[in-house]
Short mmCIF file of C-alpha atoms in Angstrom, two decimals:
data_model
loop_
_atom_site.label_atom_id
_atom_site.label_comp_id
_atom_site.label_asym_id
_atom_site.label_seq_id
_atom_site.Cartn_x
_atom_site.Cartn_y
_atom_site.Cartn_z
CA MET X 259 21.43 4.79 -1.35
CA ALA X 260 20.65 1.90 -3.24
CA ILE X 261 17.19 0.64 -3.90
CA SER X 262 16.50 -2.03 -0.91
CA LEU X 263 12.89 -3.67 -0.49
CA LYS X 264 13.63 -4.55 3.03
CA PRO X 265 14.26 -1.77 5.78
CA GLU X 266 17.31 -1.36 7.25
CA THR X 267 18.01 -1.89 10.82
CA ILE X 268 19.32 1.02 12.98
CA PHE X 269 19.92 -0.85 16.55
CA SER X 270 18.65 -3.55 18.34
CA ILE X 271 16.67 -3.88 21.77
CA GLY X 272 17.54 -7.76 22.41
CA SER X 273 16.93 -9.95 19.82
CA VAL X 274 14.31 -7.13 18.29
CA GLU X 275 15.56 -5.23 15.40
CA ILE X 276 14.59 -1.93 15.39
CA THR X 277 14.66 -0.56 11.59
CA ASN X 278 14.21 3.21 10.00
CA SER X 279 10.96 2.74 9.51
CA ILE X 280 9.37 2.04 12.95
CA ILE X 281 11.43 4.88 13.80
CA THR X 282 9.18 7.12 11.46
CA VAL X 283 6.26 5.06 11.77
CA THR X 284 6.77 6.08 15.59
CA LEU X 285 7.51 9.61 15.16
CA VAL X 286 4.13 10.05 13.03
CA ALA X 287 2.27 8.35 15.74
CA ALA X 288 3.31 10.28 18.60
CA LEU X 289 2.44 13.68 16.14
CA ILE X 290 -0.83 12.26 15.76
CA ILE X 291 -1.23 11.75 19.30
CA TYR X 292 -0.07 15.04 19.89
CA PHE X 293 -2.10 16.87 17.91
CA VAL X 294 -5.15 14.94 19.26
CA ILE X 295 -4.51 15.80 22.97
CA VAL X 296 -3.68 19.18 22.31
CA PHE X 297 -6.15 20.49 20.11
CA THR X 298 -9.19 18.86 21.25
CA LYS X 299 -9.06 20.77 24.35
CA LYS X 300 -9.40 23.85 22.34
CA ILE X 301 -12.37 22.78 20.15
CA THR X 302 -14.94 25.50 19.92
CA VAL X 303 -17.94 24.98 18.69
CA LYS X 304 -17.64 28.31 16.36
CA PRO X 305 -14.57 26.83 15.01
CA GLY X 306 -11.99 29.74 15.43
CA SER X 307 -8.58 28.52 14.40
CA LYS X 308 -8.11 27.97 10.79
CA PHE X 309 -6.42 24.43 11.57
CA GLN X 310 -9.46 23.07 13.06
CA LEU X 311 -11.87 24.47 10.30
CA LEU X 312 -8.76 22.30 7.94
CA ILE X 313 -9.84 18.91 10.03
CA GLU X 314 -13.68 19.58 10.04
CA SER X 315 -13.81 19.64 6.53
CA ALA X 316 -11.84 16.35 6.61
CA VAL X 317 -14.09 14.26 8.84
CA ILE X 318 -16.73 15.55 7.35
CA ALA X 319 -15.79 14.62 3.67
CA LEU X 320 -14.88 11.51 4.87
CA HIS X 321 -18.15 11.03 6.86
CA ASP X 322 -20.19 11.92 3.96
CA LEU X 323 -18.54 9.33 1.74
CA GLY X 324 -18.94 6.77 4.56
CA LYS X 325 -22.68 7.62 4.95
CA GLY X 326 -22.83 7.23 1.02
CA ILE X 327 -21.70 3.59 1.49
CA LEU X 328 -22.81 2.26 4.73
CA GLY X 329 -25.75 4.42 5.68
CA ASP X 330 -26.26 6.65 8.65
CA LYS X 331 -25.99 4.32 11.87
CA ALA X 332 -23.14 1.57 10.60
CA ALA X 333 -21.13 5.19 9.30
CA ARG X 334 -21.25 6.39 12.93
CA HIS X 335 -20.14 2.98 14.39
CA PHE X 336 -17.23 2.55 12.23
CA PHE X 337 -15.88 6.12 11.19
CA PRO X 338 -13.40 6.60 14.30
CA PHE X 339 -11.59 3.46 12.89
CA ILE X 340 -11.75 4.47 9.42
CA PHE X 341 -10.82 7.82 9.92
CA THR X 342 -7.74 6.87 11.80
CA PHE X 343 -6.61 4.13 9.00
CA PHE X 344 -6.57 7.65 6.67
CA THR X 345 -4.56 9.73 8.77
CA LEU X 346 -2.10 7.14 9.35
CA ILE X 347 -1.68 6.20 5.82
CA LEU X 348 -1.87 9.81 4.37
CA LEU X 349 0.84 11.11 6.67
CA SER X 350 3.26 7.65 6.30
CA ASN X 351 2.72 8.07 2.74
CA TRP X 352 3.76 12.09 3.12
CA SER X 353 6.75 11.39 5.16
CA GLY X 354 8.21 10.10 2.54
CA LEU X 355 8.88 13.07 0.99
CA LEU X 356 10.17 15.33 3.50
CA PRO X 357 13.59 16.36 3.25
CA PHE X 358 15.54 14.50 5.68
CA VAL X 359 14.05 11.28 4.88
CA GLY X 360 16.33 8.60 3.58
CA SER X 361 19.20 11.11 3.29
CA ILE X 362 20.39 11.12 6.90
CA GLY X 363 21.91 8.22 7.90
CA PHE X 364 25.01 5.71 8.55
CA THR X 365 27.30 5.48 5.73
CA HIS X 366 29.09 2.43 4.96
CA THR X 367 32.65 3.98 4.42
CA ALA X 368 32.15 6.15 7.62
CA LYS X 369 30.07 4.73 10.05
CA GLU X 370 28.92 7.72 11.48
CA ALA X 371 25.99 9.70 10.39
CA GLY X 372 26.77 11.79 6.87
CA PHE X 373 24.88 13.75 5.00
CA GLY X 374 24.10 12.30 1.41
CA LEU X 375 22.86 12.46 -1.66
CA PRO X 376 21.25 10.17 -3.58
CA VAL X 377 23.25 8.40 -5.82
CA LEU X 378 21.43 5.41 -7.80
CA VAL X 379 23.46 2.14 -7.14
CA ILE X 380 23.43 -0.84 -9.23
CA GLY X 381 24.99 -4.09 -9.65
CA ASN X 382 25.08 -6.53 -6.68
CA GLN X 383 27.36 -6.46 -4.11
CA VAL X 384 27.17 -10.04 -3.76
CA GLU X 385 28.74 -10.39 -7.41
CA ASP X 386 31.47 -8.15 -6.93
CA LYS X 387 32.40 -10.29 -4.10
CA HIS X 388 32.34 -13.73 -6.27
CA LYS X 389 34.55 -11.84 -8.53
CA GLU X 390 37.09 -10.70 -5.98
CA LYS X 391 37.16 -14.14 -4.79
CA ASP X 392 38.19 -15.62 -7.65
CA GLY X 393 40.24 -13.43 -9.13
CA ALA X 394 38.72 -14.41 -12.91
CA LEU X 395 35.57 -13.27 -14.19
CA ILE X 396 33.11 -16.41 -13.53
CA PRO X 397 29.68 -16.20 -14.66
CA LYS X 398 27.26 -14.74 -12.58
CA LYS X 399 24.68 -17.14 -11.00
CA SER X 400 21.70 -16.49 -9.30
CA ILE X 401 21.67 -14.83 -6.26
CA ASP X 402 20.78 -16.77 -2.73
CA ILE X 403 18.71 -14.85 -0.64
CA ARG X 404 20.84 -15.77 2.19
CA GLU X 405 23.97 -13.86 0.74
CA ILE X 406 22.00 -10.89 0.19
CA TYR X 407 21.02 -10.83 4.10
CA ALA X 408 24.63 -11.31 4.57
CA ALA X 409 25.69 -8.38 2.49
CA THR X 410 23.53 -6.01 3.79
CA SER X 411 25.25 -6.67 7.66
CA GLU X 412 28.13 -4.10 8.17
CA GLU X 413 30.76 -6.42 7.90
CA LYS X 414 30.73 -7.55 4.53
CA LEU X 415 29.90 -4.74 2.57
CA THR X 416 32.10 -3.78 -0.38
CA THR X 417 32.26 -0.62 -3.13
CA GLN X 418 29.43 -0.59 -5.22
CA LYS X 419 29.06 0.52 -8.64
CA SER X 420 27.17 3.65 -9.09
CA ILE X 421 26.13 5.65 -12.26
CA ILE X 422 26.47 8.96 -11.48
CA ARG X 423 27.89 10.91 -8.18
CA PHE X 424 27.48 14.67 -8.39
CA THR X 425 28.99 16.46 -5.48
CA LYS X 426 31.50 14.31 -3.03
CA GLY X 427 28.31 13.60 -0.70
CA GLU X 428 28.95 10.06 1.00
CA GLU X 429 26.85 7.50 0.09
CA ILE X 430 23.98 6.13 2.41
CA GLU X 431 23.92 3.13 3.27
CA LYS X 432 21.17 2.96 6.12
CA PRO X 433 19.35 6.13 6.29
CA PHE X 434 17.24 6.98 9.47
CA PHE X 435 14.05 7.55 8.25
CA ARG X 436 12.35 5.61 5.44
CA ALA X 437 8.77 6.26 4.76
CA PRO X 438 6.66 3.28 6.56
CA SER X 439 4.39 2.73 3.79
CA ALA X 440 7.48 1.53 1.97
CA ASP X 441 7.77 -1.27 4.46
CA LEU X 442 6.06 -4.18 3.32
CA ASN X 443 5.21 -5.18 7.21
CA PHE X 444 3.56 -1.47 7.84
CA THR X 445 1.19 -2.35 5.00
CA LEU X 446 0.88 -6.04 5.96
CA ALA X 447 -0.06 -5.07 9.48
CA MET X 448 -2.56 -2.60 7.86
CA ALA X 449 -4.12 -4.79 5.72
CA ILE X 450 -4.63 -7.44 8.30
CA ILE X 451 -6.07 -5.03 10.69
CA SER X 452 -8.84 -4.17 8.05
CA PHE X 453 -9.59 -7.52 7.42
CA LEU X 454 -10.28 -8.47 10.86
CA LEU X 455 -12.12 -5.46 11.09
CA ILE X 456 -14.46 -6.32 8.20
CA GLN X 457 -15.12 -9.86 9.50
CA TYR X 458 -16.54 -8.29 12.83
CA ALA X 459 -18.65 -5.94 10.68
CA GLY X 460 -19.85 -9.33 9.37
CA LEU X 461 -20.48 -11.26 12.49
CA ARG X 462 -21.72 -7.84 13.71
CA ALA X 463 -24.55 -7.76 11.07
CA LEU X 464 -25.43 -10.89 10.51
CA GLY X 465 -24.26 -13.22 13.87
CA PHE X 466 -23.35 -16.62 13.02
CA LYS X 467 -25.43 -16.41 9.48
CA TYR X 468 -21.69 -14.55 8.22
CA LEU X 469 -19.78 -17.85 8.25
CA GLY X 470 -22.48 -19.22 6.64
CA LYS X 471 -21.90 -17.23 3.71
CA PHE X 472 -18.29 -19.37 3.01
CA PHE X 473 -19.28 -22.76 4.58
CA ASP X 474 -23.16 -23.21 4.35
CA TYR X 475 -23.46 -25.64 0.90
CA ARG X 476 -27.03 -26.36 1.75
CA VAL X 477 -28.94 -25.22 -1.22
CA SER X 478 -32.54 -25.18 -1.66
CA ILE X 479 -34.07 -27.91 -3.87
CA PRO X 480 -36.01 -26.81 -7.06
CA LYS X 481 -39.44 -27.54 -7.85
CA GLY X 482 -40.95 -29.85 -10.64
CA ARG X 483 -37.90 -31.53 -13.17
CA LYS X 484 -35.33 -29.31 -12.43
CA VAL X 485 -34.38 -31.81 -9.44
CA LEU X 486 -32.30 -33.49 -11.62
CA LEU X 487 -29.92 -30.56 -11.80
CA LEU X 488 -29.29 -30.83 -7.81
CA PRO X 489 -26.03 -32.48 -7.73
CA PHE X 490 -24.90 -29.65 -10.15
CA LEU X 491 -26.08 -26.58 -8.09
CA PHE X 492 -24.73 -28.39 -5.24
CA ILE X 493 -20.99 -28.63 -6.78
CA ILE X 494 -21.61 -24.66 -7.98
CA ASN X 495 -22.41 -23.96 -4.52
CA ILE X 496 -19.59 -25.53 -3.29
CA LEU X 497 -16.99 -24.26 -5.59
CA TRP X 498 -18.64 -20.45 -5.41
CA LYS X 499 -18.15 -20.33 -1.49
CA THR X 500 -14.72 -21.77 -1.66
CA LEU X 501 -13.99 -19.23 -3.96
CA GLU X 502 -15.26 -16.42 -1.91
CA LEU X 503 -13.37 -17.68 0.81
CA ILE X 504 -10.01 -17.43 -1.41
CA LEU X 505 -10.69 -14.32 -2.53
CA GLU X 506 -11.48 -12.82 1.11
CA PHE X 507 -7.70 -13.79 2.01
CA GLY X 508 -6.85 -12.18 -1.61
CA LYS X 509 -7.85 -8.65 -0.19
CA ILE X 510 -4.85 -8.89 1.77
CA ILE X 511 -2.77 -9.24 -0.36
CA SER X 512 -3.97 -6.91 -2.59
CA PHE X 513 -4.37 -3.95 0.18
CA THR X 514 -0.85 -4.69 1.13
CA PHE X 515 0.57 -4.85 -2.24
CA ARG X 516 -1.39 -1.32 -3.64
CA LEU X 517 -0.01 0.49 -1.04
CA PHE X 518 3.40 -0.61 -0.33
CA GLY X 519 3.70 -0.84 -4.80
CA ASN X 520 2.25 3.07 -5.05
CA VAL X 521 4.86 4.36 -2.09
CA PHE X 522 7.87 2.48 -3.10
CA ALA X 523 7.64 2.88 -6.85
CA GLY X 524 7.31 6.68 -5.94
CA GLU X 525 10.48 6.84 -3.94
CA VAL X 526 12.10 4.51 -6.89
CA LEU X 527 11.29 7.02 -9.22
CA LEU X 528 12.64 9.96 -7.18
CA LEU X 529 15.76 8.25 -6.68
CA VAL X 530 15.95 7.42 -10.52
CA ILE X 531 15.24 11.00 -11.41
CA THR X 532 17.64 12.53 -9.16
CA SER X 533 20.39 10.28 -9.84
CA LEU X 534 19.86 11.46 -13.63
CA THR X 535 19.15 14.92 -13.76
CA PHE X 536 19.48 17.25 -10.71
CA GLY X 537 17.81 17.61 -7.44
CA LEU X 538 15.35 20.40 -8.24
CA ALA X 539 14.23 18.58 -11.30
CA THR X 540 12.46 16.11 -8.97
CA LEU X 541 9.45 18.84 -8.33
CA PRO X 542 6.93 17.59 -10.34
CA PHE X 543 7.31 14.46 -9.32
CA ILE X 544 7.15 15.25 -5.62
CA GLY X 545 3.85 16.70 -6.66
CA LEU X 546 2.61 13.44 -8.35
CA GLU X 547 4.09 11.65 -5.29
CA PHE X 548 1.96 14.03 -2.91
CA PHE X 549 -1.32 13.49 -5.16
CA VAL X 550 -0.91 9.68 -4.78
CA GLY X 551 -0.29 9.11 -1.46
CA PHE X 552 -3.53 11.12 -0.72
CA ILE X 553 -5.18 9.31 -3.22
CA GLN X 554 -4.18 5.78 -1.53
CA ALA X 555 -5.17 6.86 1.82
CA VAL X 556 -8.22 7.82 0.18
CA VAL X 557 -8.62 4.52 -1.85
CA PHE X 558 -7.66 2.52 1.46
CA SER X 559 -10.50 3.51 3.62
CA LEU X 560 -12.99 3.42 0.97
CA LEU X 561 -12.30 -0.03 0.26
CA THR X 562 -12.28 -0.84 3.75
CA MET X 563 -16.11 0.75 3.74
CA VAL X 564 -16.85 -0.99 0.79
CA PHE X 565 -16.06 -4.71 2.07
CA ILE X 566 -17.68 -3.78 5.35
CA LYS X 567 -20.69 -3.14 3.17
CA LEU X 568 -20.38 -6.26 1.46
CA ALA X 569 -19.89 -8.22 4.55
CA SER X 570 -23.02 -6.87 6.32
CA GLU X 571 -25.11 -8.11 3.52
CA SER X 572 -26.79 -11.43 3.87
CA HIS X 573 -26.58 -13.45 0.56
CA ASP X 574 -30.12 -12.37 -1.22
CA GLY X 575 -28.69 -8.76 -1.08
CA HIS X 576 -30.92 -6.93 1.92
CA ALA X 577 -28.97 -5.46 4.18
CA GLU X 578 -29.40 -6.81 7.54
CA GLU X 579 -30.06 -3.96 10.41
CA ALA X 580 -27.78 -3.90 13.21
CA ASP X 581 -29.01 -4.15 16.86
CA ALA X 582 -29.78 -0.68 18.01
CA ALA X 583 -26.44 0.21 19.98
CA MET N 44 21.99 -15.66 -23.26
CA ASP N 45 23.62 -14.22 -20.32
CA ALA N 46 21.19 -13.75 -16.83
CA GLU N 47 21.56 -10.13 -16.96
CA VAL N 48 20.69 -9.53 -20.75
CA LEU N 49 17.94 -12.08 -20.13
CA GLN N 50 17.22 -9.61 -16.57
CA ASN N 51 16.84 -6.69 -18.94
CA ILE N 52 14.60 -7.76 -21.41
CA ALA N 53 12.03 -9.62 -18.73
CA MET N 54 12.00 -6.49 -16.89
CA ALA N 55 11.51 -4.50 -20.17
CA LEU N 56 8.59 -7.00 -20.80
CA ALA N 57 6.92 -6.58 -17.75
CA ILE N 58 6.29 -3.59 -17.25
CA GLY N 59 5.72 -3.09 -21.16
CA LEU N 60 2.77 -5.70 -21.53
CA GLY N 61 1.65 -4.62 -18.28
CA ALA N 62 1.22 -0.94 -18.74
CA ILE N 63 -1.18 -1.88 -21.64
CA GLY N 64 -4.37 -3.10 -20.00
CA PRO N 65 -4.86 -0.70 -17.30
CA GLY N 66 -3.57 2.37 -19.83
CA ILE N 67 -7.01 1.11 -21.69
CA GLY N 68 -8.85 0.91 -18.35
CA LEU N 69 -7.81 4.69 -16.91
CA GLY N 70 -8.56 5.88 -20.91
CA LEU N 71 -12.19 4.19 -20.66
CA ILE N 72 -12.90 5.00 -16.71
CA GLY N 73 -12.01 8.86 -18.05
CA SER N 74 -13.94 9.00 -21.25
CA LYS N 75 -16.92 7.19 -19.24
CA ALA N 76 -16.92 10.17 -16.71
CA VAL N 77 -16.68 12.95 -18.91
CA GLU N 78 -19.41 12.03 -21.17
CA ALA N 79 -21.77 11.41 -17.71
CA ILE N 80 -20.70 14.81 -16.24
CA GLY N 81 -21.95 15.97 -20.39
CA ARG N 82 -25.10 14.47 -19.82
CA ASN N 83 -26.16 15.49 -16.29
CA PRO N 84 -23.49 18.81 -15.02
CA GLU N 85 -24.94 18.37 -11.52
CA ALA N 86 -23.49 15.09 -10.60
CA GLU N 87 -20.26 16.42 -11.20
CA ASN N 88 -18.98 16.11 -7.66
CA LYS N 89 -20.44 12.56 -6.85
CA ILE N 90 -18.92 11.61 -10.80
CA ARG N 91 -15.47 12.65 -9.78
CA THR N 92 -15.07 11.20 -6.64
CA LEU N 93 -16.15 8.14 -8.59
CA MET N 94 -13.86 8.46 -11.10
CA ILE N 95 -10.72 9.31 -8.78
CA LEU N 96 -11.78 5.90 -6.80
CA ALA N 97 -11.87 3.97 -9.89
CA MET N 98 -8.66 5.08 -11.07
CA GLY N 99 -6.85 4.19 -7.86
CA LEU N 100 -8.17 0.84 -8.12
CA VAL N 101 -6.77 0.52 -11.50
CA GLU N 102 -3.53 1.85 -11.16
CA THR N 103 -2.64 -0.73 -8.76
CA VAL N 104 -2.50 -2.97 -11.37
CA VAL N 105 -0.06 -1.07 -13.18
CA ILE N 106 1.71 -0.92 -9.79
CA PHE N 107 2.10 -4.31 -9.72
CA ALA N 108 3.57 -4.81 -12.81
CA LEU N 109 6.30 -2.03 -12.01
CA LEU N 110 6.84 -3.85 -8.96
CA ILE N 111 7.92 -6.89 -10.37
CA ALA N 112 10.29 -5.21 -13.48
CA ILE N 113 12.03 -3.61 -10.06
CA MET N 114 12.47 -6.80 -8.33
CA ILE N 115 13.52 -8.71 -11.51
CA LYS N 116 16.27 -5.96 -12.46
CA PHE N 117 17.59 -4.76 -8.92
CA LEU N 118 17.00 -8.09 -6.38
#
C-alpha cells in the first residue's frame, strides 16, 4: 500500500472513472440517508431510544453554536445545510479508520482481491523502470507527471522496494475503499459548496449591495483640507477591495487543504507506524485520528457559519436584517 | 549533491521550520485559555469551545507544512 495522493480507479463506466473514494462516499451517504429515513419515522417527543438522544444532543449542541454566531433567525435558516456538512464530513473522516478500508483491494501480483497488510513503500516505481531500461546506473532525473500517471496503470507496474514486510501478505496496490476526505476532489467539492453557500447568504442578507463590497470603489469625500487625500483614499479603497476579493477565493483553498491535510496526514502517520512497529501500536494514533476527524468536521461547519455571518454584515459593521421569511 | 539527498534535506527543513510558528501559537492559545478560565471559572464551557476551535485553525498551518514535506519526498 503505497502512499498515493491520487485515489485509485477501481473500474470505469464509459469514460467516467469510479475511484475507491467515490465508492466509500457513496456508502457513507447511503448510510446517512438510510438513518434519516428509518429513524425519522420513529421519533417521539419524549425520546425513547438512546440513539435518538445522541442525535438530539449533537443537533442541539451545533444549533446553540449556530445561534451564538448567527443569531436566531439566520441560524434556523442555514442550520440544516450546516448540519449535513458536519455529518458528512465527520463520517468521511472516521471512515478511514475502519478495519477494511485500505487493506482489501487489488494486489499487483495477482490481479484479484486479496487481504494485504500495510507495508510502507519507498522509492519510485518510475525510477526502477529507468534503471532497468538502461542497464547501468543512470543519475536520477526529475519525474515527469505523465510517467507517474502511466506507472499507476496495471500493465506498467514493476516491483517496489519496501522497508519491512512482516507477514506474507500481498501488497495492496488498489484498495477498494479509501477515506473520502483523503481525496482532494471531495474536499474541493465541499469547499466550493461552502463558498456558494456563503455567497448566497451575503446576497440574501444584503441584496446587490453585497457585490458592492468587492466592486464599489466610491469613496466618501472628506471635508475640509483632507480633500487633498482623495486620490490616496481612492487607491487604498481599490486595493483593499481587490484583496478582499482574492481572500474570498483563498477561503476555498484553505478549506480544501485543511480537511485534506489533516485526514491524509493521519493516514500516512498510521501507515508509517504500522510499518515500523506492529499493528496494535497504532491504537493511540487511531484515537488521535478519531479526535482530529471530529475537530475538523466542527471547524469546517463553524468556519462556514462565521463566514456567513461576516458576509451578511454591511461595510460599517451593522448586521442587516433579512426579510421575514 | 544528489537529488535524493536534497530531497531529504528539503523534507526535513519543510516540516522543521514549518512547525516552529504553530507550536508557539498553540502554546499561546492554551496559556491564554487556561488563564481566562482561572479568572472566570463560570465561563469554562465557552472558553473551551473557542480554544478547540482556535487550535483547529492553527493546526492547519502545520498540516500544510507536513503535506509539502510528504509531497517532496514521496512524489
